[in-house]
PDB file of C-alpha atoms in Angstrom:
ATOM      1  CA  UNK Q   1      12.791   6.659 -14.428  1.00  0.00           C
ATOM      2  CA  UNK Q   2       9.311   5.232 -13.904  1.00  0.00           C
ATOM      3  CA  UNK Q   3       7.899   6.719 -10.764  1.00  0.00           C
ATOM      4  CA  UNK Q   4       5.043   8.207  -8.788  1.00  0.00           C
ATOM      5  CA  UNK Q   5       5.794  11.617  -7.339  1.00  0.00           C
ATOM      6  CA  UNK Q   6       3.979  13.486  -4.587  1.00  0.00           C
ATOM      7  CA  UNK Q   7       4.252  17.048  -3.420  1.00  0.00           C
ATOM      8  CA  UNK Q   8       4.754  18.306  -0.859  1.00  0.00           C
ATOM      9  CA  UNK Q   9       6.492  15.571   1.130  1.00  0.00           C
ATOM     10  CA  UNK Q  10       5.790  17.311   4.424  1.00  0.00           C
ATOM     11  CA  UNK Q  11       3.086  19.810   5.275  1.00  0.00           C
ATOM     12  CA  UNK Q  12       1.974  21.464   8.488  1.00  0.00           C
ATOM     13  CA  UNK Q  13      -1.213  23.473   8.263  1.00  0.00           C
ATOM     14  CA  UNK Q  14      -4.051  24.763  10.389  1.00  0.00           C
ATOM     15  CA  UNK Q  15      -7.657  23.688  10.651  1.00  0.00           C
ATOM     16  CA  UNK Q  16      -9.823  24.932   7.825  1.00  0.00           C
ATOM     17  CA  UNK Q  17      -7.107  26.053   5.435  1.00  0.00           C
ATOM     18  CA  UNK Q  18      -7.667  24.412   2.068  1.00  0.00           C
ATOM     19  CA  UNK Q  19      -4.779  22.393   0.705  1.00  0.00           C
ATOM     20  CA  UNK Q  20      -3.920  20.195  -2.248  1.00  0.00           C
ATOM     21  CA  UNK Q  21      -1.461  17.318  -2.390  1.00  0.00           C
ATOM     22  CA  UNK Q  22      -0.350  16.594  -5.912  1.00  0.00           C
ATOM     23  CA  UNK Q  23       0.341  13.165  -7.373  1.00  0.00           C
ATOM     24  CA  UNK Q  24       1.824  12.482 -10.759  1.00  0.00           C
ATOM     25  CA  UNK Q  25       2.904   9.279 -12.514  1.00  0.00           C
ATOM     26  CA  UNK Q  26       4.917   8.909 -15.709  1.00  0.00           C
ATOM     27  CA  UNK Q  27       3.991   5.313 -16.529  1.00  0.00           C
ATOM     28  CA  UNK Q  28       0.788   5.972 -18.454  1.00  0.00           C
ATOM     29  CA  UNK Q  29      -1.193   4.029 -15.863  1.00  0.00           C
ATOM     30  CA  UNK Q  30      -4.967   4.116 -15.999  1.00  0.00           C
ATOM     31  CA  UNK Q  31      -5.623   3.350 -12.346  1.00  0.00           C
ATOM     32  CA  UNK Q  32      -4.644   5.740  -9.557  1.00  0.00           C
ATOM     33  CA  UNK Q  33      -5.504   5.741  -5.893  1.00  0.00           C
ATOM     34  CA  UNK Q  34      -4.981   7.620  -2.637  1.00  0.00           C
ATOM     35  CA  UNK Q  35      -4.389   5.911   0.706  1.00  0.00           C
ATOM     36  CA  UNK Q  36      -3.844   7.182   4.209  1.00  0.00           C
ATOM     37  CA  UNK Q  37      -1.662   5.336   6.676  1.00  0.00           C
ATOM     38  CA  UNK Q  38      -2.328   5.506  10.394  1.00  0.00           C
ATOM     39  CA  UNK Q  39      -0.594   3.554  13.171  1.00  0.00           C
ATOM     40  CA  UNK Q  40      -2.193   0.188  13.781  1.00  0.00           C
ATOM     41  CA  UNK Q  41      -4.584   0.575  10.857  1.00  0.00           C
ATOM     42  CA  UNK Q  42      -2.364  -0.072   7.866  1.00  0.00           C
ATOM     43  CA  UNK Q  43      -3.279   1.758   4.679  1.00  0.00           C
ATOM     44  CA  UNK Q  44      -6.868   2.632   3.899  1.00  0.00           C
ATOM     45  CA  UNK Q  45      -8.118   3.740   0.521  1.00  0.00           C
ATOM     46  CA  UNK Q  46      -9.532   7.259   0.263  1.00  0.00           C
ATOM     47  CA  UNK Q  47     -10.433   7.629  -3.421  1.00  0.00           C
ATOM     48  CA  UNK Q  48      -9.505   5.935  -6.622  1.00  0.00           C
ATOM     49  CA  UNK Q  49      -9.740   6.575 -10.343  1.00  0.00           C
ATOM     50  CA  UNK Q  50     -10.069   4.003 -13.091  1.00  0.00           C
ATOM     51  CA  UNK Q  51      -9.247   6.515 -15.828  1.00  0.00           C
ATOM     52  CA  UNK Q  52      -9.560  10.163 -16.825  1.00  0.00           C
ATOM     53  CA  UNK Q  53     -12.744  11.751 -15.477  1.00  0.00           C
ATOM     54  CA  UNK Q  54     -13.662   8.522 -13.613  1.00  0.00           C
ATOM     55  CA  UNK Q  55     -13.311   8.670  -9.831  1.00  0.00           C
ATOM     56  CA  UNK Q  56     -14.951   6.840  -6.964  1.00  0.00           C
ATOM     57  CA  UNK Q  57     -14.924   6.688  -3.186  1.00  0.00           C
ATOM     58  CA  UNK Q  58     -12.793   4.278  -1.268  1.00  0.00           C
ATOM     59  CA  UNK Q  59     -13.235   3.284   2.352  1.00  0.00           C
ATOM     60  CA  UNK Q  60     -12.553   6.638   4.037  1.00  0.00           C
ATOM     61  CA  UNK Q  61     -13.557   9.439   1.617  1.00  0.00           C
ATOM     62  CA  UNK Q  62     -15.092  11.908   4.086  1.00  0.00           C
ATOM     63  CA  UNK Q  63     -13.351  15.259   4.054  1.00  0.00           C
ATOM     64  CA  UNK Q  64     -11.486  14.657   0.798  1.00  0.00           C
ATOM     65  CA  UNK Q  65     -11.971  15.427  -2.871  1.00  0.00           C
ATOM     66  CA  UNK Q  66     -10.085  14.308  -5.944  1.00  0.00           C
ATOM     67  CA  UNK Q  67     -10.045  15.057  -9.637  1.00  0.00           C
ATOM     68  CA  UNK Q  68      -8.647  13.311 -12.682  1.00  0.00           C
ATOM     69  CA  UNK Q  69      -8.487  15.740 -15.565  1.00  0.00           C
ATOM     70  CA  UNK Q  70      -5.322  14.245 -17.024  1.00  0.00           C
ATOM     71  CA  UNK Q  71      -4.131  10.679 -17.021  1.00  0.00           C
ATOM     72  CA  UNK Q  72      -0.881  11.414 -15.208  1.00  0.00           C
ATOM     73  CA  UNK Q  73      -2.225  13.574 -12.368  1.00  0.00           C
ATOM     74  CA  UNK Q  74      -4.500  12.745  -9.463  1.00  0.00           C
ATOM     75  CA  UNK Q  75      -4.512  15.529  -6.845  1.00  0.00           C
ATOM     76  CA  UNK Q  76      -5.992  15.075  -3.374  1.00  0.00           C
ATOM     77  CA  UNK Q  77      -7.883  18.083  -2.060  1.00  0.00           C
ATOM     78  CA  UNK Q  78      -8.740  18.836   1.543  1.00  0.00           C
ATOM     79  CA  UNK Q  79     -11.253  21.684   1.420  1.00  0.00           C
ATOM     80  CA  UNK Q  80     -11.340  22.245   5.191  1.00  0.00           C
ATOM     81  CA  UNK Q  81      -8.698  20.111   6.908  1.00  0.00           C
ATOM     82  CA  UNK Q  82      -9.266  18.946  10.457  1.00  0.00           C
ATOM     83  CA  UNK Q  83      -6.845  17.441  13.000  1.00  0.00           C
ATOM     84  CA  UNK Q  84      -8.203  13.928  12.396  1.00  0.00           C
ATOM     85  CA  UNK Q  85      -6.785  14.185   8.873  1.00  0.00           C
ATOM     86  CA  UNK Q  86      -3.283  14.294  10.285  1.00  0.00           C
ATOM     87  CA  UNK Q  87      -1.767  11.251   8.621  1.00  0.00           C
ATOM     88  CA  UNK Q  88       0.711   9.869   6.117  1.00  0.00           C
ATOM     89  CA  UNK Q  89      -0.734   9.887   2.612  1.00  0.00           C
ATOM     90  CA  UNK Q  90       0.286   7.705  -0.310  1.00  0.00           C
ATOM     91  CA  UNK Q  91      -0.614   7.919  -3.943  1.00  0.00           C
ATOM     92  CA  UNK Q  92      -0.414   4.777  -6.060  1.00  0.00           C
ATOM     93  CA  UNK Q  93      -0.877   3.860  -9.705  1.00  0.00           C
ATOM     94  CA  UNK Q  94      -1.323   0.671 -11.661  1.00  0.00           C
ATOM     95  CA  UNK Q  95      -1.857  -0.347 -15.265  1.00  0.00           C
ATOM     96  CA  UNK Q  96      -5.365  -1.523 -15.911  1.00  0.00           C
ATOM     97  CA  UNK Q  97      -4.541  -4.185 -18.433  1.00  0.00           C
ATOM     98  CA  UNK Q  98      -4.276  -6.962 -15.887  1.00  0.00           C
ATOM     99  CA  UNK Q  99      -5.934  -6.958 -12.500  1.00  0.00           C
ATOM    100  CA  UNK Q 100      -2.980  -8.747 -10.973  1.00  0.00           C
ATOM    101  CA  UNK Q 101      -0.573  -5.934 -11.721  1.00  0.00           C
ATOM    102  CA  UNK Q 102       1.076  -4.399  -8.743  1.00  0.00           C
ATOM    103  CA  UNK Q 103       0.434  -0.872  -7.575  1.00  0.00           C
ATOM    104  CA  UNK Q 104       3.373   1.516  -7.582  1.00  0.00           C
ATOM    105  CA  UNK Q 105       3.506   3.864  -4.629  1.00  0.00           C
ATOM    106  CA  UNK Q 106       4.744   7.397  -4.248  1.00  0.00           C
ATOM    107  CA  UNK Q 107       7.105   8.381  -1.405  1.00  0.00           C
ATOM    108  CA  UNK Q 108       4.318   9.669   0.823  1.00  0.00           C
ATOM    109  CA  UNK Q 109       3.183  13.030   2.177  1.00  0.00           C
ATOM    110  CA  UNK Q 110       3.170  13.554   5.905  1.00  0.00           C
ATOM    111  CA  UNK Q 111       0.405  15.982   6.794  1.00  0.00           C
ATOM    112  CA  UNK Q 112      -0.098  17.603  10.179  1.00  0.00           C
ATOM    113  CA  UNK Q 113      -3.247  19.641  10.815  1.00  0.00           C
ATOM    114  CA  UNK Q 114      -3.103  21.818  13.917  1.00  0.00           C
TER     115      UNK Q 114
ATOM    116  CA  UNK O   1     -16.258  -8.196   4.392  1.00  0.00           C
ATOM    117  CA  UNK O   2     -12.799  -8.850   3.130  1.00  0.00           C
ATOM    118  CA  UNK O   3     -10.037  -8.356   5.648  1.00  0.00           C
ATOM    119  CA  UNK O   4      -6.370  -8.985   6.204  1.00  0.00           C
ATOM    120  CA  UNK O   5      -4.855  -9.852   9.565  1.00  0.00           C
ATOM    121  CA  UNK O   6      -1.247  -9.521  10.536  1.00  0.00           C
ATOM    122  CA  UNK O   7      -1.269 -10.797  14.099  1.00  0.00           C
ATOM    123  CA  UNK O   8       2.223  -9.633  15.041  1.00  0.00           C
ATOM    124  CA  UNK O   9       2.609  -5.898  15.553  1.00  0.00           C
ATOM    125  CA  UNK O  10       6.325  -6.158  16.287  1.00  0.00           C
ATOM    126  CA  UNK O  11       8.852  -8.905  15.723  1.00  0.00           C
ATOM    127  CA  UNK O  12      12.478  -8.839  16.830  1.00  0.00           C
ATOM    128  CA  UNK O  13      15.010 -11.261  15.398  1.00  0.00           C
ATOM    129  CA  UNK O  14      18.772 -11.518  15.531  1.00  0.00           C
ATOM    130  CA  UNK O  15      20.767 -10.860  12.417  1.00  0.00           C
ATOM    131  CA  UNK O  16      21.292 -14.131  10.593  1.00  0.00           C
ATOM    132  CA  UNK O  17      18.235 -15.777  12.099  1.00  0.00           C
ATOM    133  CA  UNK O  18      15.278 -16.933  10.068  1.00  0.00           C
ATOM    134  CA  UNK O  19      12.103 -14.907   9.796  1.00  0.00           C
ATOM    135  CA  UNK O  20       8.433 -15.639   9.283  1.00  0.00           C
ATOM    136  CA  UNK O  21       5.769 -12.937   9.171  1.00  0.00           C
ATOM    137  CA  UNK O  22       2.195 -14.096   9.324  1.00  0.00           C
ATOM    138  CA  UNK O  23      -0.697 -12.976   7.169  1.00  0.00           C
ATOM    139  CA  UNK O  24      -4.250 -14.301   7.105  1.00  0.00           C
ATOM    140  CA  UNK O  25      -7.021 -13.070   4.867  1.00  0.00           C
ATOM    141  CA  UNK O  26     -10.755 -13.381   4.752  1.00  0.00           C
ATOM    142  CA  UNK O  27     -12.186 -13.786   1.268  1.00  0.00           C
ATOM    143  CA  UNK O  28     -14.378 -16.353  -0.420  1.00  0.00           C
ATOM    144  CA  UNK O  29     -12.283 -16.960  -3.495  1.00  0.00           C
ATOM    145  CA  UNK O  30      -8.574 -16.859  -4.151  1.00  0.00           C
ATOM    146  CA  UNK O  31      -7.472 -13.249  -4.050  1.00  0.00           C
ATOM    147  CA  UNK O  32      -4.412 -11.625  -5.468  1.00  0.00           C
ATOM    148  CA  UNK O  33      -1.867 -11.511  -2.624  1.00  0.00           C
ATOM    149  CA  UNK O  34       0.989  -9.098  -2.085  1.00  0.00           C
ATOM    150  CA  UNK O  35       3.710  -8.325   0.398  1.00  0.00           C
ATOM    151  CA  UNK O  36       5.083  -4.787   0.551  1.00  0.00           C
ATOM    152  CA  UNK O  37       7.941  -3.389   2.602  1.00  0.00           C
ATOM    153  CA  UNK O  38       8.189   0.150   3.917  1.00  0.00           C
ATOM    154  CA  UNK O  39      11.582   1.340   5.069  1.00  0.00           C
ATOM    155  CA  UNK O  40      11.673   4.326   7.436  1.00  0.00           C
ATOM    156  CA  UNK O  41      10.670   7.486   5.614  1.00  0.00           C
ATOM    157  CA  UNK O  42      10.067   5.644   2.366  1.00  0.00           C
ATOM    158  CA  UNK O  43       7.134   4.581   0.280  1.00  0.00           C
ATOM    159  CA  UNK O  44       6.026   0.998  -0.200  1.00  0.00           C
ATOM    160  CA  UNK O  45       8.051  -1.402  -2.294  1.00  0.00           C
ATOM    161  CA  UNK O  46       6.644  -4.645  -3.611  1.00  0.00           C
ATOM    162  CA  UNK O  47       8.465  -7.739  -2.322  1.00  0.00           C
ATOM    163  CA  UNK O  48       6.415 -10.400  -4.077  1.00  0.00           C
ATOM    164  CA  UNK O  49       2.961 -11.325  -5.298  1.00  0.00           C
ATOM    165  CA  UNK O  50       0.815 -14.382  -5.862  1.00  0.00           C
ATOM    166  CA  UNK O  51      -1.979 -14.817  -8.384  1.00  0.00           C
ATOM    167  CA  UNK O  52      -2.078 -18.474  -9.261  1.00  0.00           C
ATOM    168  CA  UNK O  53       0.119 -21.467  -9.941  1.00  0.00           C
ATOM    169  CA  UNK O  54       2.989 -22.489  -7.692  1.00  0.00           C
ATOM    170  CA  UNK O  55       2.021 -21.651  -4.144  1.00  0.00           C
ATOM    171  CA  UNK O  56       5.588 -20.824  -3.145  1.00  0.00           C
ATOM    172  CA  UNK O  57       6.636 -17.524  -4.665  1.00  0.00           C
ATOM    173  CA  UNK O  58      10.033 -15.931  -4.678  1.00  0.00           C
ATOM    174  CA  UNK O  59      10.526 -12.220  -4.309  1.00  0.00           C
ATOM    175  CA  UNK O  60      13.242  -9.650  -4.097  1.00  0.00           C
ATOM    176  CA  UNK O  61      15.853  -9.363  -1.341  1.00  0.00           C
ATOM    177  CA  UNK O  62      15.756 -13.116  -0.660  1.00  0.00           C
ATOM    178  CA  UNK O  63      12.144 -13.190   0.545  1.00  0.00           C
ATOM    179  CA  UNK O  64       9.622 -15.893  -0.264  1.00  0.00           C
ATOM    180  CA  UNK O  65       6.003 -16.497   0.650  1.00  0.00           C
ATOM    181  CA  UNK O  66       3.740 -19.502   0.629  1.00  0.00           C
ATOM    182  CA  UNK O  67       0.047 -19.430  -0.157  1.00  0.00           C
ATOM    183  CA  UNK O  68      -1.967 -21.967   1.822  1.00  0.00           C
ATOM    184  CA  UNK O  69      -5.572 -22.028   0.719  1.00  0.00           C
ATOM    185  CA  UNK O  70      -6.706 -24.308   3.554  1.00  0.00           C
ATOM    186  CA  UNK O  71      -5.400 -21.840   6.123  1.00  0.00           C
ATOM    187  CA  UNK O  72      -6.193 -18.642   4.187  1.00  0.00           C
ATOM    188  CA  UNK O  73      -2.618 -17.626   4.815  1.00  0.00           C
ATOM    189  CA  UNK O  74       0.222 -16.036   2.894  1.00  0.00           C
ATOM    190  CA  UNK O  75       3.193 -15.989   5.261  1.00  0.00           C
ATOM    191  CA  UNK O  76       6.424 -14.240   4.362  1.00  0.00           C
ATOM    192  CA  UNK O  77       9.746 -15.920   5.074  1.00  0.00           C
ATOM    193  CA  UNK O  78      13.435 -15.262   4.836  1.00  0.00           C
ATOM    194  CA  UNK O  79      16.081 -17.806   5.836  1.00  0.00           C
ATOM    195  CA  UNK O  80      18.658 -15.318   7.108  1.00  0.00           C
ATOM    196  CA  UNK O  81      17.774 -11.775   8.112  1.00  0.00           C
ATOM    197  CA  UNK O  82      20.100  -8.844   7.458  1.00  0.00           C
ATOM    198  CA  UNK O  83      20.154  -5.632   9.478  1.00  0.00           C
ATOM    199  CA  UNK O  84      18.891  -3.773   6.404  1.00  0.00           C
ATOM    200  CA  UNK O  85      15.667  -5.788   6.539  1.00  0.00           C
ATOM    201  CA  UNK O  86      14.493  -3.742   9.530  1.00  0.00           C
ATOM    202  CA  UNK O  87      11.315  -2.119   8.246  1.00  0.00           C
ATOM    203  CA  UNK O  88       7.562  -2.399   8.349  1.00  0.00           C
ATOM    204  CA  UNK O  89       5.965  -5.135   6.299  1.00  0.00           C
ATOM    205  CA  UNK O  90       2.453  -5.069   4.925  1.00  0.00           C
ATOM    206  CA  UNK O  91       0.402  -7.900   3.554  1.00  0.00           C
ATOM    207  CA  UNK O  92      -2.294  -6.896   1.088  1.00  0.00           C
ATOM    208  CA  UNK O  93      -5.018  -8.625  -0.870  1.00  0.00           C
ATOM    209  CA  UNK O  94      -7.045  -7.649  -3.885  1.00  0.00           C
ATOM    210  CA  UNK O  95     -10.291  -9.213  -4.937  1.00  0.00           C
ATOM    211  CA  UNK O  96     -10.548 -10.316  -8.533  1.00  0.00           C
ATOM    212  CA  UNK O  97     -13.445  -7.931  -9.029  1.00  0.00           C
ATOM    213  CA  UNK O  98     -11.628  -4.806  -7.935  1.00  0.00           C
ATOM    214  CA  UNK O  99      -8.346  -3.005  -8.130  1.00  0.00           C
ATOM    215  CA  UNK O 100      -8.526  -1.947  -4.493  1.00  0.00           C
ATOM    216  CA  UNK O 101      -5.836  -3.207  -2.160  1.00  0.00           C
ATOM    217  CA  UNK O 102      -6.858  -4.168   1.354  1.00  0.00           C
ATOM    218  CA  UNK O 103      -3.931  -3.914   3.714  1.00  0.00           C
ATOM    219  CA  UNK O 104      -3.137  -5.561   6.987  1.00  0.00           C
ATOM    220  CA  UNK O 105      -2.097  -3.345   9.877  1.00  0.00           C
ATOM    221  CA  UNK O 106       1.568  -4.113   9.330  1.00  0.00           C
ATOM    222  CA  UNK O 107       4.370  -5.851  11.223  1.00  0.00           C
ATOM    223  CA  UNK O 108       7.398  -3.877  12.307  1.00  0.00           C
ATOM    224  CA  UNK O 109      10.591  -5.904  12.108  1.00  0.00           C
ATOM    225  CA  UNK O 110      13.494  -5.064  14.389  1.00  0.00           C
ATOM    226  CA  UNK O 111      16.863  -6.732  13.823  1.00  0.00           C
ATOM    227  CA  UNK O 112      19.277  -7.269  16.691  1.00  0.00           C
ATOM    228  CA  UNK O 113      22.999  -7.076  15.837  1.00  0.00           C
TER     229      UNK O 113
END
């Protein structure tokens, strides 16, 4: 089944404790992206990647890192999480062949930073 | 800057009634337009999309949307709402120069029995 998977789905952590949220897609998509969803703000892009070893900042990149060593994986790293990073996070992927292609979303990761 | 506005935070309709969710965008050219639905505890599922051509597009689950260039709008409609349509709906646009999606703040749909 074609899908985007994220792990963990739920995470409660404390301020300053490094964490990684994994994202993997099995559709051979070139483009991958991370969004955070906050009430009243919709989804905002954190980082994106056009292909392996190519990443760039989105609208709200502060406090996050990403890497793209393999085409299928695009982990989101919080080196020193803070309470304002409490949010619902979505990973998405899209083929690059046509710009009109839809983005496929993972199920989301709900992160709470105490 | 490009932006997407969904003016209704919440909408409540009775089951069987018609539905229209509003979406306005700010962009100089014709963007790629999308409607996504997010059911409770789920990710986002694409309902429909518009790139060019016929301005009335059909999507899944009986939804349709109409692109109106003069009004910079892409409103979502459904003639008869089902209780299972209760969810949050997001309008999104993408510029032709980027893959980034810009989302509206969402409209939460409640369905009365």
